[in-house]
Amino acid sequence: MTTKKLFLTGTAMLFLSTGTAYTAGVDYVCGDNYSIVIEPKNRTYRSYDFRNSTEPIVSTVFVSKGITIHNDETGQKWSVKTLPRNKSGKVSVRGKVCRKINQG
């Protein structure tokens, strides 16, 4: 019973910590390799890692205000001051038109 309770608690914490990370920003997906996250303000959240032990490893993560483009294939990321757009005004990254992910 204790293992089941610990597992459910860990799962709930994981959903809460990852949910917080995504609800604060507006996300775009650009093709298969790129995503854009817009953070409206500086913030921190707690991250819980249950992968290697029964006790969680708790860390505080700082996310800075701004626009970050992620290369989901290589893990590379960079910050920009404005959303990148193509000639027709659509949000795009390296020729890949982005689609906005609805939050909520």
mmCIF file of C-alpha atoms in Angstrom:
data_model
loop_
_atom_site.group_PDB
_atom_site.id
_atom_site.type_symbol
_atom_site.label_atom_id
_atom_site.label_comp_id
_atom_site.label_asym_id
_atom_site.label_seq_id
_atom_site.Cartn_x
_atom_site.Cartn_y
_atom_site.Cartn_z
ATOM 1 C CA MET A 1 0.000 0.000 0.000
ATOM 2 C CA THR A 2 2.873 2.390 0.794
ATOM 3 C CA THR A 3 4.488 1.874 -2.618
ATOM 4 C CA LYS A 4 1.209 2.578 -4.380
ATOM 5 C CA LYS A 5 0.664 5.747 -2.331
ATOM 6 C CA LEU A 6 4.233 6.918 -3.033
ATOM 7 C CA PHE A 7 3.790 6.246 -6.754
ATOM 8 C CA LEU A 8 0.509 8.182 -6.893
ATOM 9 C CA THR A 9 2.001 11.090 -4.929
ATOM 10 C CA GLY A 10 5.022 11.188 -7.243
ATOM 11 C CA THR A 11 2.821 11.086 -10.330
ATOM 12 C CA ALA A 12 0.687 13.941 -9.012
ATOM 13 C CA MET A 13 3.790 16.030 -8.275
ATOM 14 C CA LEU A 14 5.120 15.346 -11.758
ATOM 15 C CA PHE A 15 1.882 16.522 -13.362
ATOM 16 C CA LEU A 16 1.788 19.608 -11.163
ATOM 17 C CA SER A 17 5.377 20.585 -11.879
ATOM 18 C CA THR A 18 5.190 20.000 -15.641
ATOM 19 C CA GLY A 19 1.744 21.573 -15.868
ATOM 20 C CA THR A 20 3.082 24.736 -14.277
ATOM 21 C CA ALA A 21 5.872 24.897 -16.822
ATOM 22 C CA TYR A 22 3.552 24.840 -19.794
ATOM 23 C CA THR A 23 0.611 26.935 -18.635
ATOM 24 C CA ALA A 24 2.629 30.102 -18.051
ATOM 25 C CA GLY A 25 3.751 30.510 -21.675
ATOM 26 C CA VAL A 26 2.238 30.507 -25.135
ATOM 27 C CA ASP A 27 3.651 27.618 -27.158
ATOM 28 C CA TYR A 28 4.164 27.245 -30.905
ATOM 29 C CA VAL A 29 5.226 24.134 -32.798
ATOM 30 C CA CYS A 30 7.221 24.683 -35.998
ATOM 31 C CA GLY A 31 7.533 21.617 -38.212
ATOM 32 C CA ASP A 32 8.931 18.534 -36.502
ATOM 33 C CA ASN A 33 12.050 20.066 -34.967
ATOM 34 C CA TYR A 34 11.287 23.452 -33.437
ATOM 35 C CA SER A 35 9.095 24.857 -30.690
ATOM 36 C CA ILE A 36 8.715 28.379 -29.310
ATOM 37 C CA VAL A 37 7.932 29.218 -25.683
ATOM 38 C CA ILE A 38 6.909 32.706 -24.621
ATOM 39 C CA GLU A 39 7.327 33.437 -20.920
ATOM 40 C CA PRO A 40 5.356 36.527 -19.865
ATOM 41 C CA LYS A 41 7.399 37.058 -16.667
ATOM 42 C CA ASN A 42 10.299 35.679 -14.626
ATOM 43 C CA ARG A 43 9.211 32.784 -12.445
ATOM 44 C CA THR A 44 10.414 29.772 -10.488
ATOM 45 C CA TYR A 45 8.895 26.358 -9.937
ATOM 46 C CA ARG A 46 9.835 23.190 -8.082
ATOM 47 C CA SER A 47 10.887 20.151 -10.071
ATOM 48 C CA TYR A 48 10.546 16.635 -8.623
ATOM 49 C CA ASP A 49 12.663 13.753 -9.932
ATOM 50 C CA PHE A 50 11.672 10.222 -8.868
ATOM 51 C CA ARG A 51 13.683 8.342 -11.505
ATOM 52 C CA ASN A 52 16.549 6.963 -9.415
ATOM 53 C CA SER A 53 15.212 6.702 -5.871
ATOM 54 C CA THR A 54 12.143 6.398 -3.715
ATOM 55 C CA GLU A 55 12.789 9.870 -2.278
ATOM 56 C CA PRO A 56 12.294 12.686 -4.775
ATOM 57 C CA ILE A 57 15.149 14.932 -5.779
ATOM 58 C CA VAL A 58 13.647 18.407 -5.449
ATOM 59 C CA SER A 59 15.158 21.346 -7.280
ATOM 60 C CA THR A 60 14.041 24.897 -7.954
ATOM 61 C CA VAL A 61 14.014 25.890 -11.613
ATOM 62 C CA PHE A 62 14.224 29.525 -12.711
ATOM 63 C CA VAL A 63 12.587 30.464 -16.023
ATOM 64 C CA SER A 64 13.370 33.916 -17.357
ATOM 65 C CA LYS A 65 10.965 36.214 -19.159
ATOM 66 C CA GLY A 66 11.244 36.222 -22.947
ATOM 67 C CA ILE A 67 10.914 34.213 -26.139
ATOM 68 C CA THR A 68 12.922 30.994 -26.455
ATOM 69 C CA ILE A 69 13.203 28.826 -29.564
ATOM 70 C CA HIS A 70 14.014 25.162 -28.948
ATOM 71 C CA ASN A 71 15.494 22.741 -31.463
ATOM 72 C CA ASP A 72 13.728 19.625 -30.203
ATOM 73 C CA GLU A 73 16.040 17.326 -32.151
ATOM 74 C CA THR A 74 19.412 18.597 -30.858
ATOM 75 C CA GLY A 75 18.349 20.185 -27.554
ATOM 76 C CA GLN A 76 19.788 23.536 -28.633
ATOM 77 C CA LYS A 77 17.889 26.673 -27.602
ATOM 78 C CA TRP A 78 18.260 30.390 -28.154
ATOM 79 C CA SER A 79 16.477 33.572 -27.104
ATOM 80 C CA VAL A 80 15.037 36.167 -29.469
ATOM 81 C CA LYS A 81 13.516 39.595 -28.844
ATOM 82 C CA THR A 82 10.525 39.186 -31.203
ATOM 83 C CA LEU A 83 8.722 36.258 -32.765
ATOM 84 C CA PRO A 84 10.390 35.237 -36.030
ATOM 85 C CA ARG A 85 8.073 35.711 -39.017
ATOM 86 C CA ASN A 86 8.194 34.863 -42.715
ATOM 87 C CA LYS A 87 7.465 37.297 -45.572
ATOM 88 C CA SER A 88 3.716 36.800 -45.256
ATOM 89 C CA GLY A 89 3.806 37.643 -41.530
ATOM 90 C CA LYS A 90 3.264 34.128 -40.161
ATOM 91 C CA VAL A 91 5.344 32.934 -37.215
ATOM 92 C CA SER A 92 8.052 30.628 -38.606
ATOM 93 C CA VAL A 93 11.467 29.209 -37.770
ATOM 94 C CA ARG A 94 13.975 28.404 -40.520
ATOM 95 C CA GLY A 95 11.270 28.124 -43.160
ATOM 96 C CA LYS A 96 8.917 26.042 -41.014
ATOM 97 C CA VAL A 97 5.566 27.746 -40.404
ATOM 98 C CA CYS A 98 4.503 27.478 -36.752
ATOM 99 C CA ARG A 99 1.123 26.616 -35.363
ATOM 100 C CA LYS A 100 -0.045 27.929 -32.014
ATOM 101 C CA ILE A 101 -0.836 25.333 -29.358
ATOM 102 C CA ASN A 102 -4.019 26.224 -27.479
ATOM 103 C CA GLN A 103 -3.495 26.389 -23.740
ATOM 104 C CA GLY A 104 -6.208 25.379 -21.321
#
